[in-house]
Amino acid sequence: MRIYLYEQVDSTNDTLKEKALAGEPEGSVVLARSQTSGRGRYGRSWISKPGKGLYFSLLLRPATADIQPGLISLLSSLAIVDALKAEQGVSAQLKWPNDVMVDKAKIAGVLVETLYQDHRLAHVIVGIGLNLFDAGMDLSGRFFKATSLERHTRKKIDPDRLVQRILEEIMKEYRLLHNPLRQKRLCKRWRHHCLHVNRPVKVVSPYEAISGVFREVDVAGSALIEQNTGEIVVVNAGEFSLQEEICF
Ligand code: BTN
């Protein structure tokens, strides 16, 4: 696994994309101490001040079309939950599609970006942002309620070790993901840690909103929402996100 370290980049996803286009192998990572244009889903900005958080991206090149990018997004958020527990003793939960939450506030997010060439998936870039410290930062003016690791852990925070652990957790599961049973197991584990299973939710896109009860996720990373007619609607993570006011 090759890790490129930078003091500052625009966005680790963009830096890694350039490398991917130049033939960088699977497993390469770009990690920066700060980003000038860190971004989240829907083009939102991701505040990335030096030393305040983890900002890194991992390159994957799934060899089979059976591994869908939405599933990689679920896998990555689950890896963060596992790493936070193992390294820091912190219990985190998941909010669909890819938010990691502690005490109902967002501590980390995952931005999965893909490139298709000749109708096949050429690469997947998994960008991870995790808030470590917030002293001197104003987390209140965000689109969502945010928190940082220092507020929830009694253990010393070792950023390098945490990155290493998250990457290990992702790669461990990713290597087994061609197995359909493993994919199902992953969805089950994700559901187990999800904050809003069997809760009323509203999922929104710029064009429409779907209300119903959140039941589960499938191997494409989509949400299965049961409407009051009893009909199950499959909602695609690429287009929709969950509106939190309704959920909590
Ligand atoms: C989200 O919750 O909307 C996803 C946030 C992802 C932020 C990370 S920070 C490292 C990587 N580089 C970026 O520009 N974004 C991701």
Coordinates of N, CA and C and ligand atoms in Angstrom, one line a residue:
M1 N 0.9 -1.2 0.0 CA 0.0 0.0 0.0 C 0.9 1.3 0.0
R2 N 0.7 2.1 -1.0 CA 1.5 3.3 -1.1 C 0.8 4.5 -0.5
I3 N 1.4 5.2 0.4 CA 0.7 6.3 1.0 C 1.5 7.6 0.7
Y4 N 0.8 8.5 0.0 CA 1.4 9.8 -0.3 C 0.9 10.9 0.7
L5 N 1.9 11.5 1.3 CA 1.6 12.5 2.4 C 1.8 13.9 1.9
Y6 N 0.9 14.8 2.1 CA 1.0 16.2 1.7 C 0.7 17.1 2.9
E7 N 1.3 18.2 2.9 CA 1.0 19.3 3.9 C -0.4 19.8 3.5
Q8 N -0.5 20.2 2.2 CA -1.8 20.8 1.8 C -2.1 20.4 0.4
V9 N -3.4 20.1 0.1 CA -3.8 19.9 -1.3 C -5.2 20.6 -1.5
D10 N -5.7 20.6 -2.7 CA -7.0 21.2 -2.9 C -8.0 20.2 -2.3
S11 N -8.0 19.0 -2.8 CA -8.8 17.9 -2.3 C -8.1 16.6 -2.5
T12 N -8.0 15.8 -1.5 CA -7.3 14.5 -1.6 C -7.9 13.6 -2.7
N13 N -9.2 13.7 -2.9 CA -9.9 13.0 -4.0 C -9.3 13.4 -5.3
D14 N -9.1 14.7 -5.5 CA -8.7 15.2 -6.8 C -7.2 14.8 -7.0
T15 N -6.4 14.9 -6.0 CA -5.0 14.5 -6.1 C -4.9 13.1 -6.5
L16 N -5.7 12.2 -5.8 CA -5.6 10.8 -6.1 C -6.2 10.5 -7.5
K17 N -7.2 11.2 -7.9 CA -7.7 11.0 -9.2 C -6.7 11.2 -10.3
E18 N -5.9 12.3 -10.2 CA -4.8 12.5 -11.1 C -3.8 11.3 -11.2
K19 N -3.5 10.8 -10.0 CA -2.6 9.7 -9.9 C -3.3 8.4 -10.6
A20 N -4.6 8.3 -10.3 CA -5.3 7.1 -10.8 C -5.3 7.1 -12.3
L21 N -5.5 8.3 -12.9 CA -5.5 8.5 -14.4 C -4.1 8.2 -15.0
A22 N -3.1 8.4 -14.1 CA -1.7 8.1 -14.6 C -1.3 6.6 -14.3
G23 N -2.3 5.8 -13.9 CA -2.0 4.4 -13.7 C -1.7 3.9 -12.3
E24 N -1.9 4.7 -11.3 CA -1.6 4.4 -9.9 C -2.3 3.1 -9.6
P25 N -1.7 2.1 -8.9 CA -2.3 0.9 -8.6 C -3.4 0.9 -7.4
E26 N -4.2 -0.1 -7.4 CA -5.2 -0.2 -6.3 C -4.5 -0.2 -4.9
G27 N -5.1 0.5 -4.0 CA -4.6 0.5 -2.6 C -3.8 1.7 -2.3
S28 N -3.5 2.6 -3.3 CA -2.7 3.8 -3.0 C -3.6 4.8 -2.3
V29 N -2.9 5.6 -1.4 CA -3.7 6.5 -0.6 C -3.0 7.9 -0.7
V30 N -3.9 8.9 -0.7 CA -3.4 10.3 -0.5 C -3.9 10.9 0.8
L31 N -3.0 11.4 1.6 CA -3.4 11.9 2.9 C -2.8 13.3 3.0
A32 N -3.6 14.2 3.5 CA -3.1 15.6 3.6 C -3.4 16.1 5.0
R33 N -2.5 17.1 5.4 CA -2.8 17.7 6.7 C -3.9 18.7 6.6
S34 N -4.1 19.3 5.4 CA -5.2 20.2 5.2 C -5.6 20.2 3.8
Q35 N -6.8 20.7 3.5 CA -7.3 20.8 2.1 C -7.8 22.2 2.0
T36 N -7.6 22.8 0.8 CA -8.2 24.1 0.5 C -9.6 24.1 -0.1
S37 N -9.9 22.9 -0.8 CA -11.2 22.8 -1.3 C -11.8 21.4 -1.0
G38 N -11.7 21.0 0.2 CA -12.2 19.7 0.6 C -13.7 19.7 0.4
R39 N -14.3 18.6 -0.2 CA -15.7 18.7 -0.5 C -16.4 17.4 0.0
G40 N -17.7 17.6 0.2 CA -18.6 16.5 0.6 C -19.6 16.2 -0.5
R41 N -20.6 15.4 -0.1 CA -21.6 15.1 -1.1 C -22.4 16.4 -1.5
Y42 N -23.0 16.4 -2.7 CA -23.7 17.5 -3.2 C -22.9 18.8 -3.3
G43 N -21.6 18.6 -3.5 CA -20.7 19.8 -3.7 C -20.6 20.7 -2.4
R44 N -21.0 20.2 -1.3 CA -20.8 20.9 0.0 C -19.3 21.0 0.3
S45 N -18.9 22.0 1.0 CA -17.5 22.1 1.4 C -17.3 21.3 2.7
W46 N -16.0 20.8 2.8 CA -15.7 20.0 4.0 C -14.5 20.8 4.6
I47 N -14.8 21.4 5.8 CA -13.7 22.2 6.4 C -12.6 21.3 6.8
S48 N -11.4 21.7 6.4 CA -10.2 20.8 6.5 C -9.0 21.6 7.0
K49 N -9.0 22.0 8.2 CA -7.9 22.8 8.8 C -6.8 21.9 9.3
P50 N -5.5 22.4 9.2 CA -4.4 21.6 9.6 C -4.5 21.0 11.0
G51 N -4.3 19.7 11.0 CA -4.2 19.0 12.3 C -5.6 18.8 13.0
K52 N -6.7 19.3 12.4 CA -8.0 19.2 13.1 C -8.7 17.9 12.8
G53 N -8.4 17.4 11.6 CA -9.1 16.1 11.2 C -8.2 15.3 10.4
L54 N -8.8 14.1 10.0 CA -8.2 13.2 9.0 C -8.8 13.5 7.7
Y55 N -7.9 13.7 6.7 CA -8.4 13.9 5.3 C -7.6 13.0 4.4
F56 N -8.2 12.0 3.9 CA -7.5 11.0 3.0 C -8.4 10.3 2.1
S57 N -7.8 9.8 1.0 CA -8.5 9.1 0.0 C -7.8 7.8 -0.4
L58 N -8.6 6.8 -0.7 CA -8.1 5.5 -1.1 C -8.5 5.1 -2.5
L59 N -7.6 4.5 -3.3 CA -7.9 4.1 -4.6 C -8.3 2.6 -4.7
L60 N -9.4 2.3 -5.3 CA -9.8 0.9 -5.5 C -10.1 0.7 -6.9
R61 N -9.8 -0.5 -7.4 CA -10.1 -0.8 -8.8 C -10.8 -2.2 -8.8
P62 N -12.1 -2.2 -8.5 CA -12.8 -3.5 -8.4 C -12.7 -4.3 -9.7
A63 N -12.3 -5.5 -9.6 CA -12.1 -6.3 -10.9 C -13.4 -6.9 -11.4
T64 N -14.4 -6.9 -10.6 CA -15.7 -7.4 -11.0 C -16.8 -6.4 -10.9
A65 N -17.8 -6.5 -11.8 CA -18.9 -5.5 -11.8 C -19.9 -5.9 -10.7
D66 N -19.6 -7.0 -10.0 CA -20.5 -7.4 -8.9 C -20.3 -6.6 -7.7
I67 N -19.2 -5.9 -7.6 CA -18.9 -5.0 -6.5 C -19.4 -3.6 -6.9
Q68 N -20.5 -3.1 -6.3 CA -21.0 -1.8 -6.7 C -20.4 -0.7 -5.8
P69 N -20.2 0.5 -6.4 CA -19.7 1.6 -5.6 C -20.5 2.0 -4.4
G70 N -21.8 1.8 -4.5 CA -22.6 2.1 -3.3 C -22.3 1.2 -2.1
L71 N -21.9 -0.1 -2.4 CA -21.5 -1.0 -1.4 C -20.2 -0.6 -0.8
I72 N -19.3 -0.1 -1.6 CA -18.0 0.3 -1.1 C -18.2 1.5 -0.1
S73 N -19.2 2.3 -0.4 CA -19.5 3.4 0.5 C -20.0 2.9 1.8
L74 N -20.9 1.9 1.8 CA -21.3 1.3 3.1 C -20.1 0.7 3.8
L75 N -19.3 -0.1 3.1 CA -18.2 -0.8 3.7 C -17.3 0.3 4.4
S76 N -17.0 1.4 3.7 CA -16.1 2.4 4.3 C -16.6 3.0 5.5
S77 N -17.9 3.4 5.5 CA -18.4 4.0 6.8 C -18.4 3.0 7.9
L78 N -18.7 1.7 7.6 CA -18.7 0.7 8.6 C -17.2 0.5 9.2
A79 N -16.3 0.6 8.3 CA -14.8 0.5 8.7 C -14.5 1.6 9.7
I80 N -15.0 2.8 9.5 CA -14.8 3.9 10.4 C -15.4 3.6 11.8
V81 N -16.6 3.0 11.8 CA -17.2 2.7 13.0 C -16.4 1.6 13.8
D82 N -15.9 0.6 13.0 CA -15.1 -0.5 13.7 C -13.8 0.1 14.2
A83 N -13.1 1.0 13.4 CA -11.9 1.5 13.8 C -12.0 2.5 15.1
L84 N -13.1 3.2 15.1 CA -13.3 4.1 16.2 C -13.5 3.3 17.5
K85 N -14.2 2.2 17.4 CA -14.4 1.3 18.5 C -13.1 0.7 19.0
A86 N -12.4 0.1 18.0 CA -11.2 -0.6 18.4 C -10.0 0.3 18.9
E87 N -9.9 1.5 18.3 CA -8.7 2.3 18.7 C -9.0 3.3 19.8
Q88 N -10.3 3.8 19.8 CA -10.6 4.9 20.7 C -11.7 4.5 21.7
G89 N -12.3 3.3 21.6 CA -13.4 2.9 22.5 C -14.6 3.7 22.3
V90 N -14.8 4.3 21.1 CA -16.0 5.1 20.9 C -17.0 4.3 20.0
S91 N -18.3 4.4 20.5 CA -19.4 3.7 19.8 C -20.0 4.7 18.8
A92 N -19.9 4.5 17.5 CA -20.5 5.4 16.5 C -21.6 4.6 15.8
Q93 N -22.5 5.4 15.2 CA -23.6 4.8 14.4 C -23.5 5.3 13.0
L94 N -24.4 4.7 12.2 CA -24.4 5.1 10.8 C -25.7 5.7 10.4
K95 N -25.6 6.7 9.5 CA -26.8 7.3 8.9 C -26.6 7.2 7.4
W96 N -27.7 6.7 6.8 CA -27.6 6.5 5.4 C -27.5 7.8 4.6
P97 N -26.7 7.9 3.5 CA -25.9 6.7 3.0 C -24.6 6.5 3.6
N98 N -23.9 7.6 4.1 CA -22.5 7.4 4.4 C -22.0 8.3 5.5
D99 N -22.9 8.6 6.4 CA -22.4 9.5 7.6 C -22.1 8.7 8.8
V100 N -21.1 9.0 9.5 CA -20.8 8.4 10.8 C -21.1 9.3 11.9
M101 N -21.9 8.9 12.8 CA -22.5 9.8 13.8 C -22.1 9.3 15.2
V102 N -21.9 10.3 16.1 CA -21.7 10.0 17.5 C -22.7 10.9 18.3
D103 N -23.5 10.4 19.2 CA -24.5 11.2 19.9 C -25.3 12.0 18.9
K104 N -25.7 11.4 17.8 CA -26.6 12.0 16.8 C -25.9 13.3 16.1
A105 N -24.6 13.4 16.2 CA -23.9 14.5 15.5 C -22.9 13.8 14.6
K106 N -22.6 14.5 13.5 CA -21.7 13.8 12.5 C -20.2 14.0 12.8
I107 N -19.5 12.9 12.9 CA -18.1 12.9 13.2 C -17.3 12.6 11.9
A108 N -17.8 11.9 11.0 CA -17.1 11.6 9.7 C -18.0 11.4 8.6
G109 N -17.5 11.6 7.4 CA -18.2 11.4 6.2 C -17.4 10.7 5.1
V110 N -18.0 10.1 4.2 CA -17.3 9.4 3.1 C -17.8 9.9 1.8
L111 N -16.9 10.2 0.9 CA -17.3 10.7 -0.5 C -16.7 9.7 -1.5
V112 N -17.6 8.9 -2.1 CA -17.1 7.9 -3.1 C -17.3 8.5 -4.5
E113 N -16.2 8.6 -5.2 CA -16.3 9.1 -6.6 C -15.8 8.0 -7.6
T114 N -16.4 7.9 -8.7 CA -16.1 6.8 -9.6 C -15.7 7.3 -11.0
L115 N -15.0 6.5 -11.7 CA -14.8 6.8 -13.1 C -15.1 5.6 -14.0
Y116 N -15.9 5.8 -15.0 CA -16.2 4.7 -15.9 C -15.5 4.9 -17.2
Q117 N -14.9 3.9 -17.8 CA -14.3 4.0 -19.1 C -14.7 2.8 -19.9
D118 N -15.1 3.0 -21.1 CA -15.6 2.0 -22.0 C -16.7 1.1 -21.3
H119 N -17.6 1.8 -20.7 CA -18.7 1.1 -20.0 C -18.3 0.2 -18.8
R120 N -17.1 0.4 -18.4 CA -16.7 -0.4 -17.2 C -16.1 0.5 -16.1
L121 N -16.2 0.1 -14.9 CA -15.7 0.9 -13.8 C -14.2 0.8 -13.8
A122 N -13.6 2.0 -14.0 CA -12.1 2.1 -14.1 C -11.5 2.2 -12.7
H123 N -12.2 3.1 -11.9 CA -11.7 3.2 -10.5 C -12.7 3.8 -9.6
V124 N -12.5 3.5 -8.3 CA -13.4 4.1 -7.2 C -12.4 4.9 -6.3
I125 N -12.7 6.1 -6.0 CA -12.0 6.8 -5.0 C -12.8 7.0 -3.7
V126 N -12.3 6.5 -2.6 CA -13.0 6.6 -1.4 C -12.4 7.8 -0.6
G127 N -13.1 8.9 -0.4 CA -12.5 10.0 0.3 C -13.1 10.0 1.7
I128 N -12.3 10.1 2.7 CA -12.8 10.1 4.1 C -12.3 11.3 4.9
G129 N -13.3 11.9 5.5 CA -13.0 13.1 6.4 C -13.5 12.7 7.8
L130 N -12.6 12.9 8.8 CA -13.0 12.6 10.2 C -12.6 13.7 11.1
N131 N -13.5 14.3 11.8 CA -13.2 15.4 12.8 C -12.5 14.8 14.0
L132 N -11.3 15.3 14.2 CA -10.5 14.8 15.4 C -10.7 15.8 16.6
F133 N -10.4 17.0 16.3 CA -10.3 18.1 17.4 C -11.2 19.2 16.9
D134 N -11.9 19.9 17.8 CA -12.6 21.1 17.3 C -12.3 22.3 18.1
A135 N -11.3 22.3 19.0 CA -11.0 23.5 19.7 C -10.6 24.6 18.7
G136 N -11.2 25.7 18.8 CA -10.9 26.8 17.9 C -11.6 26.7 16.5
M137 N -12.5 25.7 16.4 CA -13.3 25.5 15.2 C -14.7 25.8 15.5
D138 N -15.4 26.4 14.6 CA -16.9 26.5 14.8 C -17.6 25.5 14.0
L139 N -18.1 24.4 14.6 CA -18.7 23.3 13.9 C -20.2 23.6 13.8
S140 N -20.7 24.8 14.3 CA -22.1 25.0 14.4 C -22.7 25.4 13.1
G141 N -21.9 26.1 12.2 CA -22.6 26.7 11.0 C -22.6 25.7 9.9
R142 N -22.8 24.4 10.2 CA -22.8 23.5 9.1 C -24.2 23.1 8.7
F143 N -24.3 22.3 7.7 CA -25.6 21.9 7.2 C -26.2 20.8 8.2
F144 N -25.3 20.3 9.0 CA -25.7 19.2 9.9 C -25.0 19.5 11.3
K145 N -25.5 18.8 12.3 CA -24.9 19.0 13.6 C -23.6 18.2 13.6
A146 N -22.5 18.8 14.0 CA -21.2 18.1 13.9 C -20.5 17.9 15.2
T147 N -19.6 16.9 15.3 CA -18.9 16.7 16.5 C -17.5 16.3 16.2
S148 N -16.6 16.1 17.2 CA -15.3 15.7 16.9 C -14.9 14.6 17.9
L149 N -13.9 13.8 17.5 CA -13.5 12.7 18.4 C -13.0 13.1 19.8
E150 N -12.4 14.2 19.9 CA -11.9 14.6 21.2 C -13.0 14.7 22.3
R151 N -14.2 15.0 21.8 CA -15.3 15.2 22.7 C -15.8 13.8 23.3
H152 N -15.4 12.7 22.6 CA -16.0 11.4 23.0 C -15.1 10.4 23.5
T153 N -13.8 10.6 23.4 CA -12.8 9.5 23.7 C -12.0 9.9 25.0
R154 N -11.7 8.9 25.8 CA -10.8 9.2 26.9 C -9.4 8.8 26.6
K155 N -9.2 8.1 25.5 CA -7.9 7.7 25.1 C -7.2 8.8 24.3
K156 N -5.9 8.7 24.3 CA -5.1 9.7 23.5 C -5.4 9.4 22.0
I157 N -5.5 10.5 21.3 CA -5.8 10.3 19.8 C -4.5 10.2 19.1
D158 N -4.3 9.1 18.4 CA -3.1 8.9 17.5 C -3.6 8.9 16.1
P159 N -3.5 10.0 15.4 CA -4.1 10.1 14.0 C -3.6 9.1 13.0
D160 N -2.2 8.9 13.1 CA -1.6 7.9 12.1 C -2.2 6.5 12.3
R161 N -2.3 6.2 13.6 CA -2.8 4.8 13.9 C -4.2 4.6 13.5
L162 N -5.0 5.7 13.7 CA -6.4 5.6 13.3 C -6.6 5.5 11.8
V163 N -5.8 6.3 11.0 CA -5.9 6.1 9.6 C -5.5 4.7 9.2
Q164 N -4.4 4.2 9.7 CA -3.9 2.8 9.4 C -5.0 1.8 9.7
R165 N -5.7 2.0 10.8 CA -6.7 1.0 11.2 C -7.9 1.1 10.3
I166 N -8.3 2.3 9.9 CA -9.5 2.5 9.0 C -9.1 1.8 7.7
L167 N -7.9 2.0 7.2 CA -7.5 1.4 5.9 C -7.5 -0.1 6.0
E168 N -7.0 -0.6 7.1 CA -6.9 -2.1 7.3 C -8.3 -2.6 7.3
E169 N -9.2 -2.0 8.0 CA -10.6 -2.5 8.1 C -11.3 -2.5 6.7
I170 N -11.0 -1.4 5.9 CA -11.6 -1.3 4.6 C -11.0 -2.5 3.7
M171 N -9.7 -2.6 3.7 CA -9.1 -3.6 2.8 C -9.4 -5.0 3.1
K172 N -9.5 -5.3 4.4 CA -9.9 -6.6 4.9 C -11.2 -7.1 4.3
E173 N -12.2 -6.2 4.4 CA -13.5 -6.5 4.0 C -13.6 -6.5 2.4
Y174 N -13.0 -5.5 1.9 CA -13.0 -5.3 0.4 C -12.5 -6.5 -0.3
R175 N -11.4 -7.2 0.2 CA -10.8 -8.3 -0.4 C -11.8 -9.5 -0.5
L176 N -12.8 -9.5 0.4 CA -13.7 -10.6 0.4 C -15.1 -10.3 -0.3
L177 N -15.1 -9.1 -0.8 CA -16.4 -8.6 -1.3 C -17.0 -9.2 -2.6
H178 N -16.1 -9.9 -3.3 CA -16.7 -10.6 -4.5 C -17.6 -11.7 -4.1
N179 N -17.6 -12.1 -2.9 CA -18.5 -13.2 -2.4 C -19.9 -12.6 -2.0
P180 N -20.9 -13.1 -2.7 CA -22.3 -12.6 -2.5 C -22.7 -12.7 -1.0
L181 N -22.3 -13.8 -0.4 CA -22.7 -14.0 1.0 C -22.0 -12.9 1.9
R182 N -20.8 -12.5 1.5 CA -20.1 -11.5 2.3 C -20.8 -10.1 2.1
Q183 N -21.3 -9.9 0.9 CA -22.0 -8.7 0.6 C -23.2 -8.6 1.5
K184 N -23.9 -9.7 1.5 CA -25.2 -9.7 2.4 C -24.8 -9.5 3.8
R185 N -23.7 -10.1 4.3 CA -23.3 -10.0 5.7 C -23.0 -8.5 6.0
L186 N -22.3 -7.9 5.0 CA -21.9 -6.5 5.2 C -23.2 -5.6 5.4
C187 N -24.2 -5.8 4.5 CA -25.5 -5.0 4.6 C -26.1 -5.3 6.0
K188 N -26.0 -6.5 6.5 CA -26.6 -6.8 7.8 C -25.9 -6.1 8.9
R189 N -24.6 -6.1 8.8 CA -23.8 -5.4 9.8 C -24.0 -3.9 9.8
W190 N -24.1 -3.4 8.5 CA -24.4 -1.9 8.4 C -25.7 -1.6 9.1
R191 N -26.7 -2.4 8.8 CA -28.0 -2.2 9.4 C -28.0 -2.2 10.9
H192 N -27.2 -3.2 11.4 CA -27.1 -3.3 12.8 C -26.6 -2.0 13.5
H193 N -25.7 -1.3 12.8 CA -25.2 -0.1 13.4 C -25.9 1.2 13.0
C194 N -27.0 1.0 12.2 CA -27.7 2.2 11.6 C -28.6 2.8 12.7
L195 N -28.6 4.1 12.7 CA -29.4 4.9 13.7 C -30.9 4.9 13.4
H196 N -31.3 4.6 12.2 CA -32.7 4.9 11.9 C -33.5 3.8 11.3
V197 N -33.1 2.5 11.6 CA -33.8 1.4 11.1 C -35.2 1.3 11.7
N198 N -36.2 1.1 10.9 CA -37.6 1.0 11.3 C -38.1 2.4 11.8
R199 N -37.4 3.4 11.5 CA -37.9 4.8 11.9 C -38.4 5.5 10.6
P200 N -39.4 6.4 10.9 CA -39.8 7.3 9.8 C -38.8 8.2 9.3
V201 N -38.6 8.3 8.0 CA -37.6 9.1 7.4 C -38.1 9.8 6.2
K202 N -37.4 10.9 5.8 CA -37.7 11.5 4.5 C -36.4 11.6 3.7
V203 N -36.3 10.9 2.6 CA -35.1 11.0 1.8 C -35.4 12.0 0.6
V204 N -34.4 12.8 0.4 CA -34.6 13.9 -0.6 C -33.5 14.0 -1.6
S205 N -34.0 14.4 -2.8 CA -33.0 14.7 -3.9 C -33.4 16.2 -4.3
P206 N -32.6 16.8 -5.2 CA -33.0 18.1 -5.7 C -34.4 18.1 -6.3
Y207 N -34.9 16.9 -6.7 CA -36.1 16.9 -7.5 C -37.3 16.3 -6.8
E208 N -37.1 15.4 -5.9 CA -38.3 14.8 -5.2 C -37.9 14.4 -3.8
A209 N -39.0 14.0 -3.0 CA -38.7 13.6 -1.7 C -39.6 12.3 -1.5
I210 N -39.1 11.4 -0.8 CA -39.8 10.1 -0.5 C -39.9 9.9 1.0
S211 N -41.1 9.8 1.5 CA -41.2 9.5 2.9 C -41.7 8.1 3.2
G212 N -41.2 7.6 4.3 CA -41.6 6.2 4.6 C -40.8 5.7 5.8
V213 N -40.8 4.4 6.0 CA -40.1 3.8 7.1 C -38.8 3.2 6.5
F214 N -37.7 3.5 7.1 CA -36.4 3.0 6.6 C -36.3 1.5 7.1
R215 N -36.2 0.6 6.1 CA -36.1 -0.8 6.5 C -34.7 -1.4 6.4
E216 N -34.1 -1.3 5.2 CA -32.7 -1.8 5.1 C -31.9 -1.3 4.0
V217 N -30.7 -1.7 3.8 CA -29.9 -1.3 2.6 C -29.6 -2.6 1.8
D218 N -29.5 -2.4 0.5 CA -29.2 -3.6 -0.3 C -27.7 -3.5 -0.8
V219 N -27.3 -4.5 -1.6 CA -25.9 -4.6 -2.0 C -25.4 -3.6 -3.0
A220 N -26.4 -2.7 -3.4 CA -26.0 -1.6 -4.3 C -25.8 -0.3 -3.4
G221 N -26.1 -0.5 -2.1 CA -26.0 0.6 -1.1 C -27.2 1.5 -1.1
S222 N -28.3 1.0 -1.8 CA -29.6 1.7 -1.8 C -30.3 1.5 -0.6
A223 N -31.2 2.4 -0.3 CA -32.1 2.3 0.9 C -33.4 1.7 0.5
L224 N -34.0 0.8 1.3 CA -35.3 0.3 1.0 C -36.3 1.0 2.0
I225 N -37.2 1.8 1.4 CA -38.1 2.6 2.2 C -39.5 2.0 2.0
E226 N -40.2 1.7 3.1 CA -41.5 1.3 3.0 C -42.5 2.4 3.2
Q227 N -43.3 2.6 2.1 CA -44.2 3.7 2.1 C -45.5 3.3 2.8
N228 N -46.4 4.3 3.1 CA -47.6 3.9 3.9 C -48.6 3.0 3.2
T229 N -48.4 2.9 1.8 CA -49.2 1.9 1.1 C -48.7 0.5 1.2
G230 N -47.5 0.4 1.9 CA -46.9 -1.0 2.1 C -45.9 -1.2 1.0
E231 N -45.8 -0.4 0.0 CA -44.9 -0.6 -1.1 C -43.5 -0.2 -0.7
I232 N -42.5 -1.1 -1.1 CA -41.1 -0.8 -0.8 C -40.4 -0.1 -2.0
V233 N -39.9 1.1 -1.7 CA -39.2 1.9 -2.8 C -37.7 1.8 -2.6
V234 N -37.0 1.5 -3.7 CA -35.6 1.4 -3.6 C -35.0 2.8 -4.0
V235 N -34.3 3.4 -3.0 CA -33.8 4.7 -3.2 C -32.2 4.7 -3.4
N236 N -31.8 5.3 -4.5 CA -30.4 5.3 -4.8 C -29.5 6.3 -4.1
A237 N -28.5 5.8 -3.5 CA -27.6 6.7 -2.6 C -27.0 7.8 -3.5
G238 N -26.7 7.5 -4.7 CA -26.0 8.5 -5.6 C -26.9 9.8 -5.7
E239 N -28.2 9.7 -5.6 CA -29.1 10.8 -5.9 C -29.7 11.4 -4.7
F240 N -29.9 10.6 -3.7 CA -30.7 11.0 -2.5 C -29.9 11.1 -1.3
S241 N -30.3 11.9 -0.3 CA -29.8 11.8 1.0 C -30.9 12.0 2.0
L242 N -30.6 11.6 3.2 CA -31.6 11.5 4.3 C -31.7 12.8 5.0
Q243 N -32.9 13.4 5.1 CA -33.1 14.7 5.7 C -33.2 14.4 7.2
E244 N -32.2 15.0 8.0 CA -32.2 14.5 9.4 C -33.3 15.1 10.3
E245 N -33.8 16.2 10.0 CA -34.9 16.8 10.9 C -36.0 15.8 11.1
I246 N -36.3 15.0 10.0 CA -37.4 14.1 10.1 C -37.0 12.9 10.9
C247 N -35.8 12.6 10.8 CA -35.3 11.3 11.4 C -35.2 11.4 12.9
F248 N -34.7 12.5 13.4 CA -34.3 12.6 14.8 C -35.2 13.6 15.6
Ligands
BTN1 C1 -19.7 14.0 3.2 O1 -20.1 13.6 4.3 O2 -20.4 14.7 2.5 C2 -18.4 13.4 2.7 C3 -17.2 14.2 3.2 C4 -15.9 13.7 2.7 C5 -14.7 14.6 3.0 C6 -13.5 13.9 2.6 S1 -12.0 14.7 3.3 C7 -11.0 13.8 2.2 C8 -11.7 13.6 0.9 N1 -11.3 14.8 0.0 C9 -12.4 15.5 -0.2 O3 -12.4 16.6 -0.9 N2 -13.5 15.0 0.4 C10 -13.2 13.8 1.1

